[in-house]
């Protein structure tokens, strides 16, 4: 089985000077890619041991146990696919030295909900026994667009009643990812850490709790932080996505380390086929 990242390659000739790192999908290997996604994507929701234990204890079929944990077709399925794909690209290619990889989709209360707070949080512990200033926390805000862009503009948030950088600009998946990655840097990443600790306590995830505890007290522990944006988009929208990116975006939203874009042909068809096959063949 090939690694998920094996199906993507960096393209430095695609929109040079845009400030965006492009990882393009090998569309000639779509069938193999779908097959190689099934187990890693299912493991993002439930591990093998838990599936086997539930089947043995309650007499459910394996297919049913898995299917009940997967999102239905629609926005959450699209978002989950982009996030989990980005998790594997990040941990296998972009930041291969991370060694603590929380699978936040396992911690959902409801399968119809998106995962809470920052989409992806990865950690590198240089020394498992002792905190170090060379430890790292790396976050990714992921937005997925599998359909054509609308011509609507972003409007002021009704509850927060505050004008933001996005307001008045045309819909753009890459812009959304950058905007929310900047929000991760300013506030949301700090809120994600206590959420993860609480979920570890609730679900008795002792090993993960011990691994990430050192990152939760920024007042006494220094470590490196990077906040990144990822846009997973259908290739048919890419040119318009780039056109709609404001020229001053990286000045206005300065806390984002890197911006990745992952264009894929027939994105909606691919992720719906992956999720259809997971309960049957993983």
mmCIF file of C-alpha atoms in Angstrom:
data_model
loop_
_atom_site.group_PDB
_atom_site.id
_atom_site.type_symbol
_atom_site.label_atom_id
_atom_site.label_comp_id
_atom_site.label_asym_id
_atom_site.label_seq_id
_atom_site.Cartn_x
_atom_site.Cartn_y
_atom_site.Cartn_z
ATOM 1 C CA UNK A 1 0.000 0.000 0.000
ATOM 2 C CA UNK A 2 1.406 3.376 -1.021
ATOM 3 C CA UNK A 3 1.483 6.321 1.361
ATOM 4 C CA UNK A 4 -1.193 8.914 0.643
ATOM 5 C CA UNK A 5 1.483 11.561 0.054
ATOM 6 C CA UNK A 6 2.960 9.429 -2.759
ATOM 7 C CA UNK A 7 0.102 10.535 -4.998
ATOM 8 C CA UNK A 8 1.004 14.230 -4.743
ATOM 9 C CA UNK A 9 3.998 16.258 -5.872
ATOM 10 C CA UNK A 10 5.054 19.859 -5.399
ATOM 11 C CA UNK A 11 4.644 21.988 -8.527
ATOM 12 C CA UNK A 12 6.865 25.074 -8.405
ATOM 13 C CA UNK A 13 5.727 26.199 -11.860
ATOM 14 C CA UNK A 14 2.096 26.667 -10.866
ATOM 15 C CA UNK A 15 1.374 30.358 -10.188
ATOM 16 C CA UNK A 16 4.935 31.319 -9.194
ATOM 17 C CA UNK A 17 5.120 34.384 -7.010
ATOM 18 C CA UNK A 18 1.668 33.761 -5.512
ATOM 19 C CA UNK A 19 3.087 32.878 -2.097
ATOM 20 C CA UNK A 20 1.252 29.544 -2.253
ATOM 21 C CA UNK A 21 2.825 26.071 -2.250
ATOM 22 C CA UNK A 22 0.993 23.766 -4.666
ATOM 23 C CA UNK A 23 0.822 20.003 -4.279
ATOM 24 C CA UNK A 24 -0.827 18.479 -7.331
ATOM 25 C CA UNK A 25 -2.576 15.127 -7.487
ATOM 26 C CA UNK A 26 -1.589 12.435 -10.009
ATOM 27 C CA UNK A 27 -4.962 11.977 -11.677
ATOM 28 C CA UNK A 28 -3.738 8.921 -13.597
ATOM 29 C CA UNK A 29 -3.685 6.976 -10.317
ATOM 30 C CA UNK A 30 -7.133 7.851 -8.967
ATOM 31 C CA UNK A 31 -8.284 4.253 -8.492
ATOM 32 C CA UNK A 32 -5.143 3.270 -6.593
ATOM 33 C CA UNK A 33 -5.374 6.440 -4.508
ATOM 34 C CA UNK A 34 -8.941 5.659 -3.449
ATOM 35 C CA UNK A 35 -7.958 2.118 -2.458
ATOM 36 C CA UNK A 36 -4.951 3.340 -0.478
ATOM 37 C CA UNK A 37 -7.072 5.930 1.364
ATOM 38 C CA UNK A 38 -9.547 3.438 2.822
ATOM 39 C CA UNK A 39 -7.619 2.139 5.844
ATOM 40 C CA UNK A 40 -5.825 5.396 6.794
ATOM 41 C CA UNK A 41 -9.061 7.390 6.556
ATOM 42 C CA UNK A 42 -11.007 4.815 8.568
ATOM 43 C CA UNK A 43 -8.262 4.848 11.199
ATOM 44 C CA UNK A 44 -8.773 8.601 11.527
ATOM 45 C CA UNK A 45 -12.238 7.811 12.921
ATOM 46 C CA UNK A 46 -11.759 4.500 14.746
ATOM 47 C CA UNK A 47 -8.783 2.230 15.362
ATOM 48 C CA UNK A 48 -8.675 -1.475 14.448
ATOM 49 C CA UNK A 49 -8.709 -2.682 18.041
ATOM 50 C CA UNK A 50 -11.864 -0.751 18.881
ATOM 51 C CA UNK A 51 -13.683 -1.998 15.784
ATOM 52 C CA UNK A 52 -12.821 -5.601 16.670
ATOM 53 C CA UNK A 53 -13.824 -5.114 20.318
ATOM 54 C CA UNK A 54 -17.222 -3.637 19.428
ATOM 55 C CA UNK A 55 -17.940 -6.391 16.927
ATOM 56 C CA UNK A 56 -17.038 -9.042 19.491
ATOM 57 C CA UNK A 57 -18.939 -7.486 22.409
ATOM 58 C CA UNK A 58 -22.132 -6.335 20.727
ATOM 59 C CA UNK A 59 -22.400 -8.564 17.677
ATOM 60 C CA UNK A 60 -22.532 -5.688 15.190
ATOM 61 C CA UNK A 61 -21.158 -6.159 11.711
ATOM 62 C CA UNK A 62 -17.805 -4.520 11.022
ATOM 63 C CA UNK A 63 -19.367 -2.537 8.199
ATOM 64 C CA UNK A 64 -22.041 -1.100 10.495
ATOM 65 C CA UNK A 65 -19.592 -0.185 13.254
ATOM 66 C CA UNK A 66 -17.490 1.799 10.792
ATOM 67 C CA UNK A 67 -20.363 3.375 8.831
ATOM 68 C CA UNK A 68 -21.987 4.825 11.956
ATOM 69 C CA UNK A 69 -18.850 6.892 12.605
ATOM 70 C CA UNK A 70 -18.533 8.409 9.135
ATOM 71 C CA UNK A 71 -20.142 11.685 8.029
ATOM 72 C CA UNK A 72 -23.045 11.750 5.613
ATOM 73 C CA UNK A 73 -22.686 13.259 2.158
ATOM 74 C CA UNK A 74 -22.424 17.025 2.211
ATOM 75 C CA UNK A 75 -20.381 19.773 3.792
ATOM 76 C CA UNK A 76 -19.010 17.783 6.736
ATOM 77 C CA UNK A 77 -17.886 14.882 4.527
ATOM 78 C CA UNK A 78 -16.157 17.319 2.194
ATOM 79 C CA UNK A 79 -14.499 19.104 5.099
ATOM 80 C CA UNK A 80 -13.420 15.900 6.828
ATOM 81 C CA UNK A 81 -11.875 14.580 3.624
ATOM 82 C CA UNK A 82 -9.827 17.741 3.133
ATOM 83 C CA UNK A 83 -8.698 17.759 6.758
ATOM 84 C CA UNK A 84 -7.691 14.088 6.903
ATOM 85 C CA UNK A 85 -5.936 14.304 3.525
ATOM 86 C CA UNK A 86 -4.039 17.346 4.822
ATOM 87 C CA UNK A 87 -3.138 15.493 8.028
ATOM 88 C CA UNK A 88 -1.394 12.770 6.035
ATOM 89 C CA UNK A 89 0.302 15.212 3.653
ATOM 90 C CA UNK A 90 1.531 17.213 6.639
ATOM 91 C CA UNK A 91 2.812 14.289 8.692
ATOM 92 C CA UNK A 92 4.319 12.406 5.724
ATOM 93 C CA UNK A 93 5.735 15.261 3.623
ATOM 94 C CA UNK A 94 5.403 18.835 4.928
ATOM 95 C CA UNK A 95 6.442 18.184 8.550
ATOM 96 C CA UNK A 96 7.723 14.586 8.635
ATOM 97 C CA UNK A 97 9.405 15.023 12.031
ATOM 98 C CA UNK A 98 6.161 15.379 13.987
ATOM 99 C CA UNK A 99 5.750 12.463 16.381
ATOM 100 C CA UNK A 100 2.474 13.228 18.171
ATOM 101 C CA UNK A 101 -0.500 13.183 15.799
ATOM 102 C CA UNK A 102 -3.923 13.613 17.456
ATOM 103 C CA UNK A 103 -6.743 12.209 15.333
ATOM 104 C CA UNK A 104 -9.404 14.751 16.247
ATOM 105 C CA UNK A 105 -12.150 13.058 14.191
ATOM 106 C CA UNK A 106 -12.209 10.268 16.784
ATOM 107 C CA UNK A 107 -13.196 12.791 19.440
ATOM 108 C CA UNK A 108 -16.392 14.052 17.777
ATOM 109 C CA UNK A 109 -19.622 13.870 19.757
ATOM 110 C CA UNK A 110 -21.709 13.586 16.585
ATOM 111 C CA UNK A 111 -20.694 12.422 13.147
ATOM 112 C CA UNK A 112 -22.662 15.251 11.540
ATOM 113 C CA UNK A 113 -20.470 17.830 13.291
ATOM 114 C CA UNK A 114 -17.148 19.188 12.110
ATOM 115 C CA UNK A 115 -14.231 18.667 14.486
ATOM 116 C CA UNK A 116 -13.837 21.436 17.044
ATOM 117 C CA UNK A 117 -11.321 24.315 17.166
ATOM 118 C CA UNK A 118 -8.147 24.217 15.050
ATOM 119 C CA UNK A 119 -8.517 21.573 12.339
ATOM 120 C CA UNK A 120 -5.131 19.866 12.679
ATOM 121 C CA UNK A 121 -2.631 20.138 15.527
ATOM 122 C CA UNK A 122 0.638 18.208 15.317
ATOM 123 C CA UNK A 123 3.533 18.116 17.761
ATOM 124 C CA UNK A 124 7.216 17.309 17.697
ATOM 125 C CA UNK A 125 8.812 16.306 20.990
ATOM 126 C CA UNK A 126 12.581 16.304 20.650
ATOM 127 C CA UNK A 127 12.990 14.436 23.925
ATOM 128 C CA UNK A 128 10.048 12.306 25.100
ATOM 129 C CA UNK A 129 11.122 12.703 28.722
ATOM 130 C CA UNK A 130 11.944 16.410 28.918
ATOM 131 C CA UNK A 131 10.401 19.576 27.460
ATOM 132 C CA UNK A 132 12.685 21.505 25.134
ATOM 133 C CA UNK A 133 12.689 24.876 23.394
ATOM 134 C CA UNK A 134 13.191 22.811 20.229
ATOM 135 C CA UNK A 135 9.773 21.163 20.636
ATOM 136 C CA UNK A 136 7.195 22.277 18.075
ATOM 137 C CA UNK A 137 3.457 22.699 17.648
ATOM 138 C CA UNK A 138 2.263 22.927 14.047
ATOM 139 C CA UNK A 139 -1.330 23.756 13.123
ATOM 140 C CA UNK A 140 -3.281 23.646 9.879
ATOM 141 C CA UNK A 141 -6.550 25.326 9.017
ATOM 142 C CA UNK A 142 -8.100 23.428 6.115
ATOM 143 C CA UNK A 143 -10.829 24.533 3.712
ATOM 144 C CA UNK A 144 -12.247 22.295 1.001
ATOM 145 C CA UNK A 145 -14.068 23.323 -2.179
ATOM 146 C CA UNK A 146 -15.356 20.538 -4.415
ATOM 147 C CA UNK A 147 -17.846 22.648 -6.377
ATOM 148 C CA UNK A 148 -17.752 25.907 -8.314
ATOM 149 C CA UNK A 149 -17.243 29.165 -6.443
ATOM 150 C CA UNK A 150 -20.270 31.378 -5.917
ATOM 151 C CA UNK A 151 -20.335 35.088 -6.677
ATOM 152 C CA UNK A 152 -21.414 36.010 -3.166
ATOM 153 C CA UNK A 153 -19.290 38.182 -0.912
ATOM 154 C CA UNK A 154 -18.408 37.615 2.730
ATOM 155 C CA UNK A 155 -20.568 39.565 5.152
ATOM 156 C CA UNK A 156 -20.094 40.827 8.681
ATOM 157 C CA UNK A 157 -20.508 38.123 11.318
ATOM 158 C CA UNK A 158 -23.980 38.649 12.793
ATOM 159 C CA UNK A 159 -23.062 37.694 16.354
ATOM 160 C CA UNK A 160 -19.654 39.337 16.616
ATOM 161 C CA UNK A 161 -20.769 42.549 14.864
ATOM 162 C CA UNK A 162 -17.252 43.332 13.739
ATOM 163 C CA UNK A 163 -15.898 44.039 10.283
ATOM 164 C CA UNK A 164 -13.154 41.583 9.307
ATOM 165 C CA UNK A 165 -10.595 41.425 6.514
ATOM 166 C CA UNK A 166 -12.786 38.991 4.535
ATOM 167 C CA UNK A 167 -15.910 41.138 4.511
ATOM 168 C CA UNK A 168 -16.940 42.398 1.084
ATOM 169 C CA UNK A 169 -14.569 40.064 -0.760
ATOM 170 C CA UNK A 170 -15.723 37.359 -3.177
ATOM 171 C CA UNK A 171 -15.802 33.753 -1.990
ATOM 172 C CA UNK A 172 -12.315 32.213 -2.151
ATOM 173 C CA UNK A 173 -11.363 28.953 -0.462
ATOM 174 C CA UNK A 174 -7.690 29.870 -0.172
ATOM 175 C CA UNK A 175 -8.533 33.216 1.412
ATOM 176 C CA UNK A 176 -10.810 31.472 3.934
ATOM 177 C CA UNK A 177 -8.022 29.078 4.892
ATOM 178 C CA UNK A 178 -5.512 31.912 5.356
ATOM 179 C CA UNK A 179 -7.996 34.031 7.314
ATOM 180 C CA UNK A 180 -8.802 31.206 9.737
ATOM 181 C CA UNK A 181 -5.150 30.114 10.024
ATOM 182 C CA UNK A 182 -4.366 33.635 11.172
ATOM 183 C CA UNK A 183 -7.191 33.273 13.703
ATOM 184 C CA UNK A 184 -5.575 30.022 14.892
ATOM 185 C CA UNK A 185 -2.347 31.919 15.535
ATOM 186 C CA UNK A 186 -4.067 34.726 17.401
ATOM 187 C CA UNK A 187 -6.489 32.763 19.573
ATOM 188 C CA UNK A 188 -7.861 29.416 18.473
ATOM 189 C CA UNK A 189 -4.748 27.239 18.759
ATOM 190 C CA UNK A 190 -4.473 28.221 22.421
ATOM 191 C CA UNK A 191 -8.103 27.172 22.906
ATOM 192 C CA UNK A 192 -7.511 23.852 21.149
ATOM 193 C CA UNK A 193 -4.952 22.595 23.655
ATOM 194 C CA UNK A 194 -7.254 22.518 26.720
ATOM 195 C CA UNK A 195 -9.954 20.981 24.510
ATOM 196 C CA UNK A 196 -7.589 18.149 23.584
ATOM 197 C CA UNK A 197 -6.586 17.625 27.207
ATOM 198 C CA UNK A 198 -10.252 17.462 28.245
ATOM 199 C CA UNK A 199 -11.092 14.963 25.506
ATOM 200 C CA UNK A 200 -8.110 12.850 26.582
ATOM 201 C CA UNK A 201 -9.487 12.833 30.141
ATOM 202 C CA UNK A 202 -13.029 12.018 28.999
ATOM 203 C CA UNK A 203 -11.913 9.225 26.665
ATOM 204 C CA UNK A 204 -9.071 7.972 28.907
ATOM 205 C CA UNK A 205 -6.420 8.639 26.284
ATOM 206 C CA UNK A 206 -3.596 8.551 28.796
ATOM 207 C CA UNK A 207 -0.712 8.265 26.347
ATOM 208 C CA UNK A 208 -1.824 11.236 24.256
ATOM 209 C CA UNK A 209 -2.552 13.243 27.410
ATOM 210 C CA UNK A 210 1.001 12.705 28.646
ATOM 211 C CA UNK A 211 2.466 13.554 25.246
ATOM 212 C CA UNK A 212 0.753 16.926 24.814
ATOM 213 C CA UNK A 213 0.582 18.090 28.433
ATOM 214 C CA UNK A 214 3.939 19.885 28.158
ATOM 215 C CA UNK A 215 2.518 22.158 25.426
ATOM 216 C CA UNK A 216 -0.363 23.397 27.570
ATOM 217 C CA UNK A 217 1.484 25.787 29.837
ATOM 218 C CA UNK A 218 3.000 28.443 27.607
ATOM 219 C CA UNK A 219 3.871 30.552 30.648
ATOM 220 C CA UNK A 220 6.472 28.055 31.837
ATOM 221 C CA UNK A 221 7.318 26.120 28.666
ATOM 222 C CA UNK A 222 8.697 27.651 25.470
ATOM 223 C CA UNK A 223 8.455 25.872 22.144
ATOM 224 C CA UNK A 224 8.175 26.715 18.454
ATOM 225 C CA UNK A 225 4.783 27.379 16.866
ATOM 226 C CA UNK A 226 3.808 27.436 13.209
ATOM 227 C CA UNK A 227 0.326 28.091 11.835
ATOM 228 C CA UNK A 228 -0.469 27.053 8.285
ATOM 229 C CA UNK A 229 -3.359 27.191 5.822
ATOM 230 C CA UNK A 230 -4.464 24.491 3.378
ATOM 231 C CA UNK A 231 -7.010 24.727 0.571
ATOM 232 C CA UNK A 232 -8.105 21.456 -1.021
ATOM 233 C CA UNK A 233 -9.949 22.443 -4.184
ATOM 234 C CA UNK A 234 -11.336 21.021 -7.376
ATOM 235 C CA UNK A 235 -8.892 21.866 -10.148
ATOM 236 C CA UNK A 236 -11.672 23.490 -12.170
ATOM 237 C CA UNK A 237 -11.858 26.310 -9.594
ATOM 238 C CA UNK A 238 -8.131 26.955 -9.253
ATOM 239 C CA UNK A 239 -7.721 29.819 -11.723
ATOM 240 C CA UNK A 240 -10.651 31.709 -10.204
ATOM 241 C CA UNK A 241 -9.359 31.004 -6.686
ATOM 242 C CA UNK A 242 -6.052 32.678 -7.553
ATOM 243 C CA UNK A 243 -7.766 35.612 -9.243
ATOM 244 C CA UNK A 244 -9.805 36.273 -6.107
ATOM 245 C CA UNK A 245 -6.840 36.264 -3.724
ATOM 246 C CA UNK A 246 -6.275 39.866 -2.514
ATOM 247 C CA UNK A 247 -2.817 41.258 -3.237
ATOM 248 C CA UNK A 248 -2.332 42.351 0.384
ATOM 249 C CA UNK A 249 -3.524 39.147 2.049
ATOM 250 C CA UNK A 250 -0.176 38.150 3.531
ATOM 251 C CA UNK A 251 0.399 41.652 4.876
ATOM 252 C CA UNK A 252 -3.085 41.865 6.376
ATOM 253 C CA UNK A 253 -2.879 38.349 7.861
ATOM 254 C CA UNK A 254 0.802 38.120 8.872
ATOM 255 C CA UNK A 255 0.712 35.241 11.348
ATOM 256 C CA UNK A 256 0.419 32.442 8.782
ATOM 257 C CA UNK A 257 3.625 30.506 8.161
ATOM 258 C CA UNK A 258 2.804 28.660 4.930
ATOM 259 C CA UNK A 259 -0.142 28.390 2.563
ATOM 260 C CA UNK A 260 -0.674 25.106 0.727
ATOM 261 C CA UNK A 261 -3.097 24.415 -2.097
ATOM 262 C CA UNK A 262 -4.016 20.891 -3.175
ATOM 263 C CA UNK A 263 -5.932 20.878 -6.488
ATOM 264 C CA UNK A 264 -7.612 17.624 -7.538
ATOM 265 C CA UNK A 265 -9.693 16.762 -10.589
ATOM 266 C CA UNK A 266 -13.173 15.402 -9.785
ATOM 267 C CA UNK A 267 -12.678 16.056 -6.072
ATOM 268 C CA UNK A 268 -16.311 15.458 -5.060
ATOM 269 C CA UNK A 269 -16.470 12.156 -6.909
ATOM 270 C CA UNK A 270 -13.215 11.010 -5.306
ATOM 271 C CA UNK A 271 -14.124 11.750 -1.694
ATOM 272 C CA UNK A 272 -17.649 10.331 -2.047
ATOM 273 C CA UNK A 273 -16.161 7.112 -3.448
ATOM 274 C CA UNK A 274 -13.634 6.951 -0.591
ATOM 275 C CA UNK A 275 -16.355 7.266 2.044
ATOM 276 C CA UNK A 276 -18.605 4.795 0.243
ATOM 277 C CA UNK A 277 -15.840 2.196 0.205
ATOM 278 C CA UNK A 278 -14.482 2.672 3.746
ATOM 279 C CA UNK A 279 -17.091 0.568 5.623
ATOM 280 C CA UNK A 280 -16.920 -2.188 3.034
ATOM 281 C CA UNK A 281 -13.214 -2.510 2.376
ATOM 282 C CA UNK A 282 -11.263 -1.165 5.353
#
